[in-house]
Coordinates of N, CA, C and O in Angstrom, one line a residue:
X189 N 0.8 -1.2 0.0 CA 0.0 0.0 0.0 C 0.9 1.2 0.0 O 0.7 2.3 -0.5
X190 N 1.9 0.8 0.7 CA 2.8 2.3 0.3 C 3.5 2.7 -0.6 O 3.9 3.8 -0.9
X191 N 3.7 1.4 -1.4 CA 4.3 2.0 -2.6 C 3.3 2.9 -3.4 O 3.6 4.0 -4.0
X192 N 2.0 2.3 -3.4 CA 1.0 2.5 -4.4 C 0.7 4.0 -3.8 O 0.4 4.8 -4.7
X193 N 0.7 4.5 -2.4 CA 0.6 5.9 -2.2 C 1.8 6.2 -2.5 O 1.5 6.6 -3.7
X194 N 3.0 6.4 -2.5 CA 4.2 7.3 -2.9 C 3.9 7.2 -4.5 O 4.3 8.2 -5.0
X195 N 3.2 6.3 -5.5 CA 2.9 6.2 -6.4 C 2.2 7.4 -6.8 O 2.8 8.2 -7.5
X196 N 0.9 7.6 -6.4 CA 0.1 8.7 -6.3 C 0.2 9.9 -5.7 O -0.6 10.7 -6.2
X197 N 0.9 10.4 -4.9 CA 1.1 11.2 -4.2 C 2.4 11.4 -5.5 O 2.1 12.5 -5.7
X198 N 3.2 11.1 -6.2 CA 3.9 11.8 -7.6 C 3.8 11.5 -8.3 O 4.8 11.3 -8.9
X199 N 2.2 11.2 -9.1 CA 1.8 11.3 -9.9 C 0.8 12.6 -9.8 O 0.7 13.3 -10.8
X200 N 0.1 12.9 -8.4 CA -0.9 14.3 -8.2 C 0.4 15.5 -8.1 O 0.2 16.7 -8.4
X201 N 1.7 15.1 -7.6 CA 2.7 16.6 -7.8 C 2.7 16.7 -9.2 O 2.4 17.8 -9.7
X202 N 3.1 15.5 -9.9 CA 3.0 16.3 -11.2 C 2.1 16.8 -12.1 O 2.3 17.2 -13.3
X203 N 1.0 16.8 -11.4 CA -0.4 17.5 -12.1 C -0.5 18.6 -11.3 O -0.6 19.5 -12.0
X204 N -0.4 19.0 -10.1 CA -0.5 20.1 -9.4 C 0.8 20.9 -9.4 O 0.8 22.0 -10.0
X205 N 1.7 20.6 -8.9 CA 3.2 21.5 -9.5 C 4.0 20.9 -10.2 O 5.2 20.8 -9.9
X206 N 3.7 20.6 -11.0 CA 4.7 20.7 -12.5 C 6.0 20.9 -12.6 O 6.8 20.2 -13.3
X207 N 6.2 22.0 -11.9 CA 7.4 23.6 -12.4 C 8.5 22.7 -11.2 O 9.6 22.3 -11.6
X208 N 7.8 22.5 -9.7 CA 8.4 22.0 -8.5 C 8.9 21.2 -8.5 O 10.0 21.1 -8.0
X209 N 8.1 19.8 -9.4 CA 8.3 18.3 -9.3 C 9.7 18.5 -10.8 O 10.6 17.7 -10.7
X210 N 9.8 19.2 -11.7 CA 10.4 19.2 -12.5 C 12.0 20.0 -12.3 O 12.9 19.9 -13.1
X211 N 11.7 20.6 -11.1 CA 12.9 21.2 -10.5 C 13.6 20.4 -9.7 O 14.8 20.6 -9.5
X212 N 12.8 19.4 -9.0 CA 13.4 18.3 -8.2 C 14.5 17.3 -9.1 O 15.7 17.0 -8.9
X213 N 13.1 16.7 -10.2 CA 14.1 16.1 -11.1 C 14.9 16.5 -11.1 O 15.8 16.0 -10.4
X214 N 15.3 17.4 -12.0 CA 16.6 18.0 -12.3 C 18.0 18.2 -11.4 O 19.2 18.0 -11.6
X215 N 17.3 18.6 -10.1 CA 18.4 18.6 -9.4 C 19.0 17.0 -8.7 O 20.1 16.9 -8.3
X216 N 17.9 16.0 -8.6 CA 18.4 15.0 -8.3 C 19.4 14.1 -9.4 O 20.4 13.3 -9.3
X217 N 18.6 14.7 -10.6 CA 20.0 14.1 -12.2 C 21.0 14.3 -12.2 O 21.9 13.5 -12.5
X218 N 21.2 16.1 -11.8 CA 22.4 16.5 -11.5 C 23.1 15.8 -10.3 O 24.2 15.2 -10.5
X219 N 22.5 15.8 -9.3 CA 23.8 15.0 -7.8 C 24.1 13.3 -8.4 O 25.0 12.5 -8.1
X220 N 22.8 13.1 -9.5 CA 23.1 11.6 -9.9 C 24.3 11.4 -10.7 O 24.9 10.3 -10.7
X221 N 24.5 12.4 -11.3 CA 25.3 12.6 -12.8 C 27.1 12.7 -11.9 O 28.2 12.3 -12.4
X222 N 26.8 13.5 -10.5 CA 28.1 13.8 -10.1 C 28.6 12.6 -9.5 O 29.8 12.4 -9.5
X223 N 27.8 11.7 -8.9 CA 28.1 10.4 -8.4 C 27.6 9.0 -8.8 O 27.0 8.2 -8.0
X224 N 27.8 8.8 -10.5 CA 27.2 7.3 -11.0 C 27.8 6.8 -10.0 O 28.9 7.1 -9.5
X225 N 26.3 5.5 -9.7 CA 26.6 4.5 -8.5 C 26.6 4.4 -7.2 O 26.8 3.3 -6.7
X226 N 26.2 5.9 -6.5 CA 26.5 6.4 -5.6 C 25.8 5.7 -4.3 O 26.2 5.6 -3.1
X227 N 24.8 5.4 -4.9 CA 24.3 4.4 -4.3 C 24.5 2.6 -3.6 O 24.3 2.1 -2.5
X228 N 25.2 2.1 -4.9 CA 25.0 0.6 -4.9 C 26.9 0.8 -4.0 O 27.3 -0.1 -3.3
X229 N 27.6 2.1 -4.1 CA 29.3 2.0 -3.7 C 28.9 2.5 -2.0 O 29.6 1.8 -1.2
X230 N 28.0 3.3 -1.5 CA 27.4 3.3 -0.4 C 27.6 2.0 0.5 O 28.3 1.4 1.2
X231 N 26.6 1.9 0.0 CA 25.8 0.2 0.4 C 26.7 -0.7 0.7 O 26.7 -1.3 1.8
X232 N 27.8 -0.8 -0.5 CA 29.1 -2.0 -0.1 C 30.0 -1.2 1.2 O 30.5 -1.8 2.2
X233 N 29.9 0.1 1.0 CA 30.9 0.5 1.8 C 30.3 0.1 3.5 O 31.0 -0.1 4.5
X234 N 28.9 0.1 3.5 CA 28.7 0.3 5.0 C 28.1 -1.1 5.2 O 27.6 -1.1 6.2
X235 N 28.0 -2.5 4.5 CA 28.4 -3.7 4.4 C 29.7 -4.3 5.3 O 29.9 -5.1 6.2
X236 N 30.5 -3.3 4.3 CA 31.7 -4.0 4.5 C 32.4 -3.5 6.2 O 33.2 -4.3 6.7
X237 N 32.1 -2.4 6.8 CA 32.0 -1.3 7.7 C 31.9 -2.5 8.8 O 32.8 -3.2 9.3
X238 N 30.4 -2.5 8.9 CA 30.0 -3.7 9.2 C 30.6 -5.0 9.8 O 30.7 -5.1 11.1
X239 N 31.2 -6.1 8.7 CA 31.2 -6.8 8.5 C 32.2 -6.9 9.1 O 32.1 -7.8 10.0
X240 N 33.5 -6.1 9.0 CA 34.4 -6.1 9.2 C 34.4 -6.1 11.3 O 35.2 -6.6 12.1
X241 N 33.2 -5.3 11.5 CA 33.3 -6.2 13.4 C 32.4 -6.8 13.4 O 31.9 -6.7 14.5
X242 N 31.7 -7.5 12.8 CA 31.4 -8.7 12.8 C 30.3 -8.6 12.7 O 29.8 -9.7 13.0
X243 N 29.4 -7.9 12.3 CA 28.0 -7.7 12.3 C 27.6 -7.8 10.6 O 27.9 -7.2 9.6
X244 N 26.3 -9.3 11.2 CA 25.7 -9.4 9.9 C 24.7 -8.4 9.7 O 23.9 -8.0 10.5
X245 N 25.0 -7.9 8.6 CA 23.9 -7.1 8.0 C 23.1 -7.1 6.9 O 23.7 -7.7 6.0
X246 N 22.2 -6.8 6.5 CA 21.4 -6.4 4.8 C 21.1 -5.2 5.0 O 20.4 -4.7 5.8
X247 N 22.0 -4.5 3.8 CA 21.7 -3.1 3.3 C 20.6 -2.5 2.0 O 20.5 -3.1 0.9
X248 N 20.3 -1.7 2.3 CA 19.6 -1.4 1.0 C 19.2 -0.1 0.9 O 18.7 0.4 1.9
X249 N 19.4 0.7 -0.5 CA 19.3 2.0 -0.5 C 18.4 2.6 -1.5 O 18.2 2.0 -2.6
X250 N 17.8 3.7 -1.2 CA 17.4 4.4 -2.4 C 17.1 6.0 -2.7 O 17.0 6.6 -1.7
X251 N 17.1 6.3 -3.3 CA 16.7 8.0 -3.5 C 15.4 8.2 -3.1 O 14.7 7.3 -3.6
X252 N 14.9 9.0 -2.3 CA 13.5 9.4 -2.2 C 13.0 9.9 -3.4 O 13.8 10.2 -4.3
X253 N 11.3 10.1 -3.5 CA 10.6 10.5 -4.4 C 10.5 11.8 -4.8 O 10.7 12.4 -3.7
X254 N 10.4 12.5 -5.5 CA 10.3 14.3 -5.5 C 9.6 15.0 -4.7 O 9.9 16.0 -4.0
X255 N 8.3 14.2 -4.7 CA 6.9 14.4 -3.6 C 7.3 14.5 -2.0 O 7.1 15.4 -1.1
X256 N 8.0 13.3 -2.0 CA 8.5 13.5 -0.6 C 9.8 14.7 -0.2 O 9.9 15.6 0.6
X257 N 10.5 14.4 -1.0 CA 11.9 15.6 -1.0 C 10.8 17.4 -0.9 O 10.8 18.3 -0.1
X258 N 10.1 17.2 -1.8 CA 9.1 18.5 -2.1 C 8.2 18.8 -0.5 O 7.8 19.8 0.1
X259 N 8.2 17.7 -0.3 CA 6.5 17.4 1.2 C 7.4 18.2 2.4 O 7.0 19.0 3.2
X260 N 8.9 17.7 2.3 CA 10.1 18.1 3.6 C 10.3 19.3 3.1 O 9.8 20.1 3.8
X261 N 11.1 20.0 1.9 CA 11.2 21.0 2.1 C 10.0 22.1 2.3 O 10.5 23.1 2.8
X262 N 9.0 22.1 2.2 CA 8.0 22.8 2.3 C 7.8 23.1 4.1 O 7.8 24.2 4.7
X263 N 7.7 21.6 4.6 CA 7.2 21.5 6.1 C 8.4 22.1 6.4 O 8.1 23.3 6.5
X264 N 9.6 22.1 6.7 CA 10.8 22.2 7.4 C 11.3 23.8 6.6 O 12.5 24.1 6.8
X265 N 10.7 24.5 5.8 CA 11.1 25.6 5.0 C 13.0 25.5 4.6 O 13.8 26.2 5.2
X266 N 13.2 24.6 3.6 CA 14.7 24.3 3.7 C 14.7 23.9 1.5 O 13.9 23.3 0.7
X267 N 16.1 24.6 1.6 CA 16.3 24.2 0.2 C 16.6 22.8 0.3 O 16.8 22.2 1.3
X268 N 16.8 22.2 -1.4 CA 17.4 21.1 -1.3 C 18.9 20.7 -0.9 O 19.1 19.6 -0.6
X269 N 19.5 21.5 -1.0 CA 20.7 21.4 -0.4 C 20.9 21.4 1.1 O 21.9 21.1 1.6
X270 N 19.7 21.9 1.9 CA 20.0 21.7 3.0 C 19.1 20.5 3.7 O 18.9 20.3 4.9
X271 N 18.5 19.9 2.8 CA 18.2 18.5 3.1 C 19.1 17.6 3.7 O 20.2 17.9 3.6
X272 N 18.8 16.2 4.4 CA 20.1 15.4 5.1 C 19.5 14.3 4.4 O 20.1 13.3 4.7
X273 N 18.3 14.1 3.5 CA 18.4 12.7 3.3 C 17.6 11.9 2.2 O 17.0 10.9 2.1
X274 N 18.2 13.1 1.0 CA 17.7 12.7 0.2 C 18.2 11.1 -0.6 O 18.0 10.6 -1.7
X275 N 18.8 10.7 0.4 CA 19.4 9.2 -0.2 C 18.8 8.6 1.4 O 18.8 9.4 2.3
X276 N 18.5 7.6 1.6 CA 18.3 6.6 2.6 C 18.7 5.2 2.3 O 18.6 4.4 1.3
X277 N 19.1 5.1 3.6 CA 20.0 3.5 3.1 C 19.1 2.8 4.5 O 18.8 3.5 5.5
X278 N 18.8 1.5 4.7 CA 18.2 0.7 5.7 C 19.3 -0.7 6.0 O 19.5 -1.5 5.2
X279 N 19.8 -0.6 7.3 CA 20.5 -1.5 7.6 C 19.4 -2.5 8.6 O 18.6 -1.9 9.3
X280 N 19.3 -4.1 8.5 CA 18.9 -5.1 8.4 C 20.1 -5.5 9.6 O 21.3 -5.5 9.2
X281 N 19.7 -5.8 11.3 CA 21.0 -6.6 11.6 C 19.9 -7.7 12.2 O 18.7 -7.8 11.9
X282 N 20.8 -8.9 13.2 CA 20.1 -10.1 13.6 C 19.4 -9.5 15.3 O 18.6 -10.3 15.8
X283 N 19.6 -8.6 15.8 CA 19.2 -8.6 16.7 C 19.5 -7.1 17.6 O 20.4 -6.4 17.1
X284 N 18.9 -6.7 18.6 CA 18.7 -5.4 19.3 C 20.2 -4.7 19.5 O 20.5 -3.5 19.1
X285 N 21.0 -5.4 20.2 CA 22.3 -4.7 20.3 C 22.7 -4.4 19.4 O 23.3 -3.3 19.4
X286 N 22.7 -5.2 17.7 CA 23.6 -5.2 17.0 C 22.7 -3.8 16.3 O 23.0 -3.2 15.3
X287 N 22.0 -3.6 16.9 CA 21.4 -2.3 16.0 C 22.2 -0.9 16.6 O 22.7 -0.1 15.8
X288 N 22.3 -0.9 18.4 CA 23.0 -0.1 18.8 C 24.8 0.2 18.1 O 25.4 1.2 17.8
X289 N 25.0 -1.2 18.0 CA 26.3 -1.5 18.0 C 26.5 -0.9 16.5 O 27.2 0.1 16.3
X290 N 25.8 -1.4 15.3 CA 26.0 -0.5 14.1 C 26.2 0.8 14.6 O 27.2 1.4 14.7
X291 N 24.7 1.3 14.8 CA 24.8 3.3 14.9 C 25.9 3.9 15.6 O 26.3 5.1 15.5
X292 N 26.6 2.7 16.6 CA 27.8 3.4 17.0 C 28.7 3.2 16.1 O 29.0 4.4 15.7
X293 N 29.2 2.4 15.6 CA 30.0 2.0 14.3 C 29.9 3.3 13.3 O 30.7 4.2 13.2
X294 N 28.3 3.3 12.6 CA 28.6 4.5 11.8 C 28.3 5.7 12.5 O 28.7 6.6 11.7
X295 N 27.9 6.2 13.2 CA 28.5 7.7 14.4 C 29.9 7.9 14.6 O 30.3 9.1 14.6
X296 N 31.1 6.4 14.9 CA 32.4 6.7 14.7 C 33.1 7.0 13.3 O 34.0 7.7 13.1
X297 N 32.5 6.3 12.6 CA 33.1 6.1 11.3 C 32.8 7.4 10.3 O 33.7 7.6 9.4
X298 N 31.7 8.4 10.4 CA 30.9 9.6 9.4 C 30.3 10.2 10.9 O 30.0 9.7 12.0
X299 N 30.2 11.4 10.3 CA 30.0 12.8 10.8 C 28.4 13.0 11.2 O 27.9 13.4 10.1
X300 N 27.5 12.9 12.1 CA 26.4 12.4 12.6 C 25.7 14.4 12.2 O 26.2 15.5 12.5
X301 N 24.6 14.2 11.4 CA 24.2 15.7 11.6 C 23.1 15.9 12.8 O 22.1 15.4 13.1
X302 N 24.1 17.0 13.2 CA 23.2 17.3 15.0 C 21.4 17.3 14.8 O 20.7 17.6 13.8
X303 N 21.2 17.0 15.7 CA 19.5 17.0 15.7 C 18.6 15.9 15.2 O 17.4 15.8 15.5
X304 N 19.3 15.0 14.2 CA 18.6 14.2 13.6 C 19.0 13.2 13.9 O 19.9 12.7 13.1
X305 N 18.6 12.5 15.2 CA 18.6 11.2 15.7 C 17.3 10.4 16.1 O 17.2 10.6 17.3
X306 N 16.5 9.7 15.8 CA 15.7 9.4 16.5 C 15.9 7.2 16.9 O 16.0 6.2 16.2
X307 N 15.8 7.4 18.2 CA 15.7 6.2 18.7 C 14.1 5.5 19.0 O 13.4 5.4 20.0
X308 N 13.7 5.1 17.9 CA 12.2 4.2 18.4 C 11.8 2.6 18.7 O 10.9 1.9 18.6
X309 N 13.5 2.4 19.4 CA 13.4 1.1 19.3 C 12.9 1.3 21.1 O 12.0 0.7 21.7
X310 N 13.9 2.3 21.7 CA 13.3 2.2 23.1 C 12.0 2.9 23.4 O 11.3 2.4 24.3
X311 N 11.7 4.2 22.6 CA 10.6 4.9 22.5 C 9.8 4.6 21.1 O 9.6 5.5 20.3
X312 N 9.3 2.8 20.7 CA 8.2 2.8 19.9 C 7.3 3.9 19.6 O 6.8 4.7 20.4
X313 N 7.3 3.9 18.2 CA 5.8 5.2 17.6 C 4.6 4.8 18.3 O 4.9 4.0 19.3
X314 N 3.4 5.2 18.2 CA 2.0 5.2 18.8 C 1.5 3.4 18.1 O 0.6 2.6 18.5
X315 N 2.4 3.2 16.6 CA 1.3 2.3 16.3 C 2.6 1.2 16.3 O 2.7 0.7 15.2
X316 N 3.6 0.8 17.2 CA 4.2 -0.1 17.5 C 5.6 -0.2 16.4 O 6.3 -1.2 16.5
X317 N 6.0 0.7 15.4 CA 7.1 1.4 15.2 C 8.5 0.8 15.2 O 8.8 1.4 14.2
X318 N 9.5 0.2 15.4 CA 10.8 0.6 15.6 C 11.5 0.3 14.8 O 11.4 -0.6 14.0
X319 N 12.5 1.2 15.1 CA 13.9 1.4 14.4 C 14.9 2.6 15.0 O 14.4 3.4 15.9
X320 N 15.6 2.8 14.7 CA 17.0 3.7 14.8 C 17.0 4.2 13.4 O 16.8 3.7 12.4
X321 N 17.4 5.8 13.7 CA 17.0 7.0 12.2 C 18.4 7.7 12.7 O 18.7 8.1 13.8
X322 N 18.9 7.6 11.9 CA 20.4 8.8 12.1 C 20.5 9.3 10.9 O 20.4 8.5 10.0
X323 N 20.9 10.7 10.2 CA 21.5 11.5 9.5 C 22.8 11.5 9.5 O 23.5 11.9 10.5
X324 N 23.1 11.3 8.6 CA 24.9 11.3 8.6 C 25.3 12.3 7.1 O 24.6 12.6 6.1
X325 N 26.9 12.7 7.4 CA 27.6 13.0 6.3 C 28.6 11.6 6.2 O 29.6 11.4 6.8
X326 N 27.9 10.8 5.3 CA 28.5 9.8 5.5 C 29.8 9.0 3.7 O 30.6 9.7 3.1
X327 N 29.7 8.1 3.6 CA 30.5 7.6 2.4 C 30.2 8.8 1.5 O 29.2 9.5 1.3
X328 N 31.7 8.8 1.0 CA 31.7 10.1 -0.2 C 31.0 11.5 0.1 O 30.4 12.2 -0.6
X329 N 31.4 11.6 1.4 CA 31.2 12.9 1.7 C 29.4 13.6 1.3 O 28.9 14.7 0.9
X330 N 28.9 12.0 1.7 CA 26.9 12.3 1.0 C 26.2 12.7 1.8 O 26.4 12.1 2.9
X331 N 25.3 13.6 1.8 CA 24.3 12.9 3.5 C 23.3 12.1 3.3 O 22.7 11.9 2.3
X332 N 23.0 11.5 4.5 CA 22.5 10.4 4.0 C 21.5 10.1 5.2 O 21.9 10.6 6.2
X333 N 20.5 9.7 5.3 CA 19.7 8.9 6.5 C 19.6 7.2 6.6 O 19.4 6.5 5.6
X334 N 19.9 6.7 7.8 CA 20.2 5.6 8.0 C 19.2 5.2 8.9 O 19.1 5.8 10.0
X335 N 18.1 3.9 8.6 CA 17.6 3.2 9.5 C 17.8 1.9 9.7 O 17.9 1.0 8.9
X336 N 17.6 1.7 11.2 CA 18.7 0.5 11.5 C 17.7 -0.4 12.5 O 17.3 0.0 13.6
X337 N 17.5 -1.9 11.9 CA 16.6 -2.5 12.8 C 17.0 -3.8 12.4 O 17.8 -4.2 11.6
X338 N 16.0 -4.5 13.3 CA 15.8 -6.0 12.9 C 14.7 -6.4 11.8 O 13.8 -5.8 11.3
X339 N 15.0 -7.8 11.7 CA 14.4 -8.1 10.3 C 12.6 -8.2 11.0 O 11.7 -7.8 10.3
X340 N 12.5 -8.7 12.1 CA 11.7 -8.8 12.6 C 10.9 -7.1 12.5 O 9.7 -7.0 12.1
X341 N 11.4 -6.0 13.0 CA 10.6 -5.3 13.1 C 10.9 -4.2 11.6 O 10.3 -3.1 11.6
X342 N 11.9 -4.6 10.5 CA 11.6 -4.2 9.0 C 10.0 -5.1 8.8 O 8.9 -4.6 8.4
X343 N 10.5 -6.5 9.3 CA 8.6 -6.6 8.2 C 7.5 -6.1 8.8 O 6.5 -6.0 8.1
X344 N 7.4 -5.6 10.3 CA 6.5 -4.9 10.8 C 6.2 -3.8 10.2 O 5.1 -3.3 10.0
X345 N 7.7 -3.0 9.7 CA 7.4 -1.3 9.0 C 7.3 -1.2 8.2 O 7.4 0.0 7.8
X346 N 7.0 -2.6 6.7 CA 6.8 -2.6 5.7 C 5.1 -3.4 6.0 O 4.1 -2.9 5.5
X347 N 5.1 -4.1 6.3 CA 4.0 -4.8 6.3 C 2.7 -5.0 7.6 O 1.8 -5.8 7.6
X348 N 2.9 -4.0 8.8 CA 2.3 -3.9 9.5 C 1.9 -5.2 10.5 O 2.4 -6.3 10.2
X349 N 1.1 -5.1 11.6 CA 1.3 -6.0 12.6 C 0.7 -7.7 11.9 O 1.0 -8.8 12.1
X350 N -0.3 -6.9 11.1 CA -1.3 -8.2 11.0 C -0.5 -9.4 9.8 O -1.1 -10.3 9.2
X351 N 0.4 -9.4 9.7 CA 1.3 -10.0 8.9 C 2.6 -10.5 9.6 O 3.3 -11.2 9.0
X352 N 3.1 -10.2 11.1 CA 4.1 -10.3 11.3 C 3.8 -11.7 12.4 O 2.7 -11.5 13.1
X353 N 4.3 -12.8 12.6 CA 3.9 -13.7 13.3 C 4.5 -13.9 15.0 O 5.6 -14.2 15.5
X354 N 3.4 -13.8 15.6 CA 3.6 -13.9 16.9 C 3.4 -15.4 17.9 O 2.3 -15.9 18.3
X355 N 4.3 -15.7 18.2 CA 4.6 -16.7 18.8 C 3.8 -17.1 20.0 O 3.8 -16.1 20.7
X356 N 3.0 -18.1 20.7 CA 2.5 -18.1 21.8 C 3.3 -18.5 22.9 O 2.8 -18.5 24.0

């Protein structure tokens, strides 16, 4: 279901701002153009980050939508450049420490942007929530947002409770 709203929600930007959503493009072609890959060389990098103390991980990244990039600058009154995340990457580990134990890993390893931390693994959202959200200036000098959980509570934040299986 969320794909199919981020679907819609930039398909109605581009019927209602046009000029906005086509200014987004552009500037996201441009940061793409200055870093072919920038993405998939990310991902290995904080893999291997990772791996290297010993934490299994699954990474995976992507660019946000225009809609959304457009929804944040608006609410937060902030150009695109002073955005922290228009790339997001999701780290996958086996279990609760190792989620700590990452964010400390990449907090020592890239430059953490002040203010944008949020912990919901000890302070769950209202509708049962968690993860770890950090902003970084991270690989290749990017910024980047990073969320960090278990696989267990990724399929909760993709697929909600009524799908996740609970043990008696």
């Amino acid at each position: 279901i969320q794909e199919m709203k981020q679907e819609l929600e930039d398909l109605a930007f581009a019927e209602i701002n046009p000029d906005g959503r086509q200014s987004i493009l552009k500037r996201l072609e441009f940061l793409s153009s200055k870093g072919e890959g920038l993405i998939d060389s990310i991902i290995i990098e904080i893999q291997q980050l990772l791996a290297n103390k010993g934490i299994n991980a699954s990474v995976s990244g992507r660019e946000k939508s225009p809609y959304s990039i457009w929804k944040k600058m608006q609410y937060k009154n902030l150009s695109m450049d002073q955005l922290s995340d228009i790339m997001a990457f999701r780290v996958i580990v086996d279990d609760v420490p190792n989620c700590y134990k990452s964010l400390g890993l990449l907090h020592q390893e890239y430059s953490a942007v002040m203010g944008r931390f949020k912990d919901y693994i000890s302070a769950p959202k209202r509708n049962g929530y968690q993860s770890l959200h950090s902003s970084l200036i991270g690989p290749k000098k990017t910024k980047i947002e990073v969320q960090i959980r278990t696989s267990i509570m990724n399929e909760f934040a993709l697929n909600g409770l009524s799908l996740i299986h609970i043990s008696e």
